[in-house]
PDB file of C-alpha atoms in Angstrom:
ATOM      1  CA  UNK A   1      80.490 -74.067-121.586  1.00  0.00           C
ATOM      2  CA  UNK A   2      78.509 -76.492-123.725  1.00  0.00           C
ATOM      3  CA  UNK A   3      78.439 -76.131-127.508  1.00  0.00           C
ATOM      4  CA  UNK A   4      74.723 -75.385-127.365  1.00  0.00           C
ATOM      5  CA  UNK A   5      75.223 -72.574-124.853  1.00  0.00           C
ATOM      6  CA  UNK A   6      78.208 -71.177-126.778  1.00  0.00           C
ATOM      7  CA  UNK A   7      76.007 -70.934-129.889  1.00  0.00           C
ATOM      8  CA  UNK A   8      73.444 -68.828-127.984  1.00  0.00           C
ATOM      9  CA  UNK A   9      75.768 -66.231-126.404  1.00  0.00           C
ATOM     10  CA  UNK A  10      77.897 -63.476-127.897  1.00  0.00           C
ATOM     11  CA  UNK A  11      81.604 -62.785-127.423  1.00  0.00           C
ATOM     12  CA  UNK A  12      82.005 -60.156-124.722  1.00  0.00           C
ATOM     13  CA  UNK A  13      78.885 -61.261-122.835  1.00  0.00           C
ATOM     14  CA  UNK A  14      79.300 -61.951-119.139  1.00  0.00           C
ATOM     15  CA  UNK A  15      77.004 -63.803-116.774  1.00  0.00           C
ATOM     16  CA  UNK A  16      76.872 -64.375-113.025  1.00  0.00           C
ATOM     17  CA  UNK A  17      74.923 -67.154-111.349  1.00  0.00           C
ATOM     18  CA  UNK A  18      74.765 -67.876-107.610  1.00  0.00           C
ATOM     19  CA  UNK A  19      74.333 -71.510-106.574  1.00  0.00           C
ATOM     20  CA  UNK A  20      73.562 -72.922-103.136  1.00  0.00           C
ATOM     21  CA  UNK A  21      74.527 -76.491-102.318  1.00  0.00           C
ATOM     22  CA  UNK A  22      75.134 -78.979 -99.560  1.00  0.00           C
ATOM     23  CA  UNK A  23      78.566 -80.587 -99.240  1.00  0.00           C
ATOM     24  CA  UNK A  24      78.396 -83.942 -97.442  1.00  0.00           C
ATOM     25  CA  UNK A  25      81.052 -85.409 -95.140  1.00  0.00           C
ATOM     26  CA  UNK A  26      82.831 -87.016 -98.097  1.00  0.00           C
ATOM     27  CA  UNK A  27      82.909 -83.777-100.117  1.00  0.00           C
ATOM     28  CA  UNK A  28      80.124 -84.801-102.491  1.00  0.00           C
ATOM     29  CA  UNK A  29      77.749 -82.127-103.759  1.00  0.00           C
ATOM     30  CA  UNK A  30      74.027 -82.480-103.019  1.00  0.00           C
ATOM     31  CA  UNK A  31      70.908 -80.341-103.311  1.00  0.00           C
ATOM     32  CA  UNK A  32      72.237 -77.768-105.772  1.00  0.00           C
ATOM     33  CA  UNK A  33      69.876 -74.878-106.457  1.00  0.00           C
ATOM     34  CA  UNK A  34      70.070 -71.571-108.306  1.00  0.00           C
ATOM     35  CA  UNK A  35      69.760 -68.713-105.804  1.00  0.00           C
ATOM     36  CA  UNK A  36      70.286 -65.950-108.365  1.00  0.00           C
ATOM     37  CA  UNK A  37      69.980 -66.644-112.085  1.00  0.00           C
ATOM     38  CA  UNK A  38      72.357 -65.309-114.714  1.00  0.00           C
ATOM     39  CA  UNK A  39      69.345 -64.412-116.832  1.00  0.00           C
ATOM     40  CA  UNK A  40      70.290 -67.111-119.328  1.00  0.00           C
ATOM     41  CA  UNK A  41      68.788 -70.545-118.641  1.00  0.00           C
ATOM     42  CA  UNK A  42      71.487 -72.320-120.665  1.00  0.00           C
ATOM     43  CA  UNK A  43      74.283 -70.680-118.669  1.00  0.00           C
ATOM     44  CA  UNK A  44      72.489 -71.611-115.425  1.00  0.00           C
ATOM     45  CA  UNK A  45      72.177 -75.246-116.557  1.00  0.00           C
ATOM     46  CA  UNK A  46      75.868 -75.378-117.504  1.00  0.00           C
ATOM     47  CA  UNK A  47      76.802 -74.031-114.056  1.00  0.00           C
ATOM     48  CA  UNK A  48      74.601 -76.660-112.380  1.00  0.00           C
ATOM     49  CA  UNK A  49      76.155 -79.438-114.477  1.00  0.00           C
ATOM     50  CA  UNK A  50      79.691 -78.299-113.692  1.00  0.00           C
ATOM     51  CA  UNK A  51      79.062 -78.140-109.944  1.00  0.00           C
ATOM     52  CA  UNK A  52      77.319 -81.519-109.887  1.00  0.00           C
ATOM     53  CA  UNK A  53      80.486 -83.082-111.357  1.00  0.00           C
ATOM     54  CA  UNK A  54      82.755 -81.389-108.810  1.00  0.00           C
ATOM     55  CA  UNK A  55      84.043 -82.686-105.503  1.00  0.00           C
ATOM     56  CA  UNK A  56      84.828 -80.403-102.579  1.00  0.00           C
ATOM     57  CA  UNK A  57      87.013 -80.887 -99.555  1.00  0.00           C
ATOM     58  CA  UNK A  58      84.551 -81.551 -96.725  1.00  0.00           C
ATOM     59  CA  UNK A  59      83.952 -78.907 -94.108  1.00  0.00           C
ATOM     60  CA  UNK A  60      85.612 -79.663 -90.780  1.00  0.00           C
ATOM     61  CA  UNK A  61      84.697 -78.810 -87.222  1.00  0.00           C
ATOM     62  CA  UNK A  62      87.125 -79.764 -84.472  1.00  0.00           C
ATOM     63  CA  UNK A  63      89.022 -81.873 -87.016  1.00  0.00           C
ATOM     64  CA  UNK A  64      85.952 -83.909 -87.975  1.00  0.00           C
ATOM     65  CA  UNK A  65      84.212 -83.780 -91.362  1.00  0.00           C
ATOM     66  CA  UNK A  66      80.738 -82.245 -91.186  1.00  0.00           C
ATOM     67  CA  UNK A  67      77.964 -81.465 -93.630  1.00  0.00           C
ATOM     68  CA  UNK A  68      78.077 -77.866 -94.809  1.00  0.00           C
ATOM     69  CA  UNK A  69      76.018 -75.507 -96.926  1.00  0.00           C
ATOM     70  CA  UNK A  70      77.760 -73.121 -99.282  1.00  0.00           C
ATOM     71  CA  UNK A  71      76.763 -70.431-101.745  1.00  0.00           C
ATOM     72  CA  UNK A  72      79.040 -70.412-104.780  1.00  0.00           C
ATOM     73  CA  UNK A  73      79.127 -67.485-107.206  1.00  0.00           C
ATOM     74  CA  UNK A  74      80.040 -68.470-110.775  1.00  0.00           C
ATOM     75  CA  UNK A  75      81.063 -65.834-113.277  1.00  0.00           C
ATOM     76  CA  UNK A  76      81.165 -66.629-116.978  1.00  0.00           C
ATOM     77  CA  UNK A  77      82.883 -64.356-119.472  1.00  0.00           C
ATOM     78  CA  UNK A  78      82.390 -65.299-123.110  1.00  0.00           C
ATOM     79  CA  UNK A  79      85.499 -64.950-125.298  1.00  0.00           C
TER      80      UNK A  79
END
């Protein structure tokens, strides 16, 4: 969580954001979108940033890498 976001949330708060993205044949993330917001724009932006830096294992069909679409729930619990 970014310092800016941490300064705007309270310990004990929890947030859930659902992201939808495309994973290309190399495992790179593309076209990330918020499907269901956490209700906190800063938390949503942090989730988007984290996923955009990630790399997935590509989806495979019959042993061959294929483009896939995935919905990824992200839960954030503030300590």
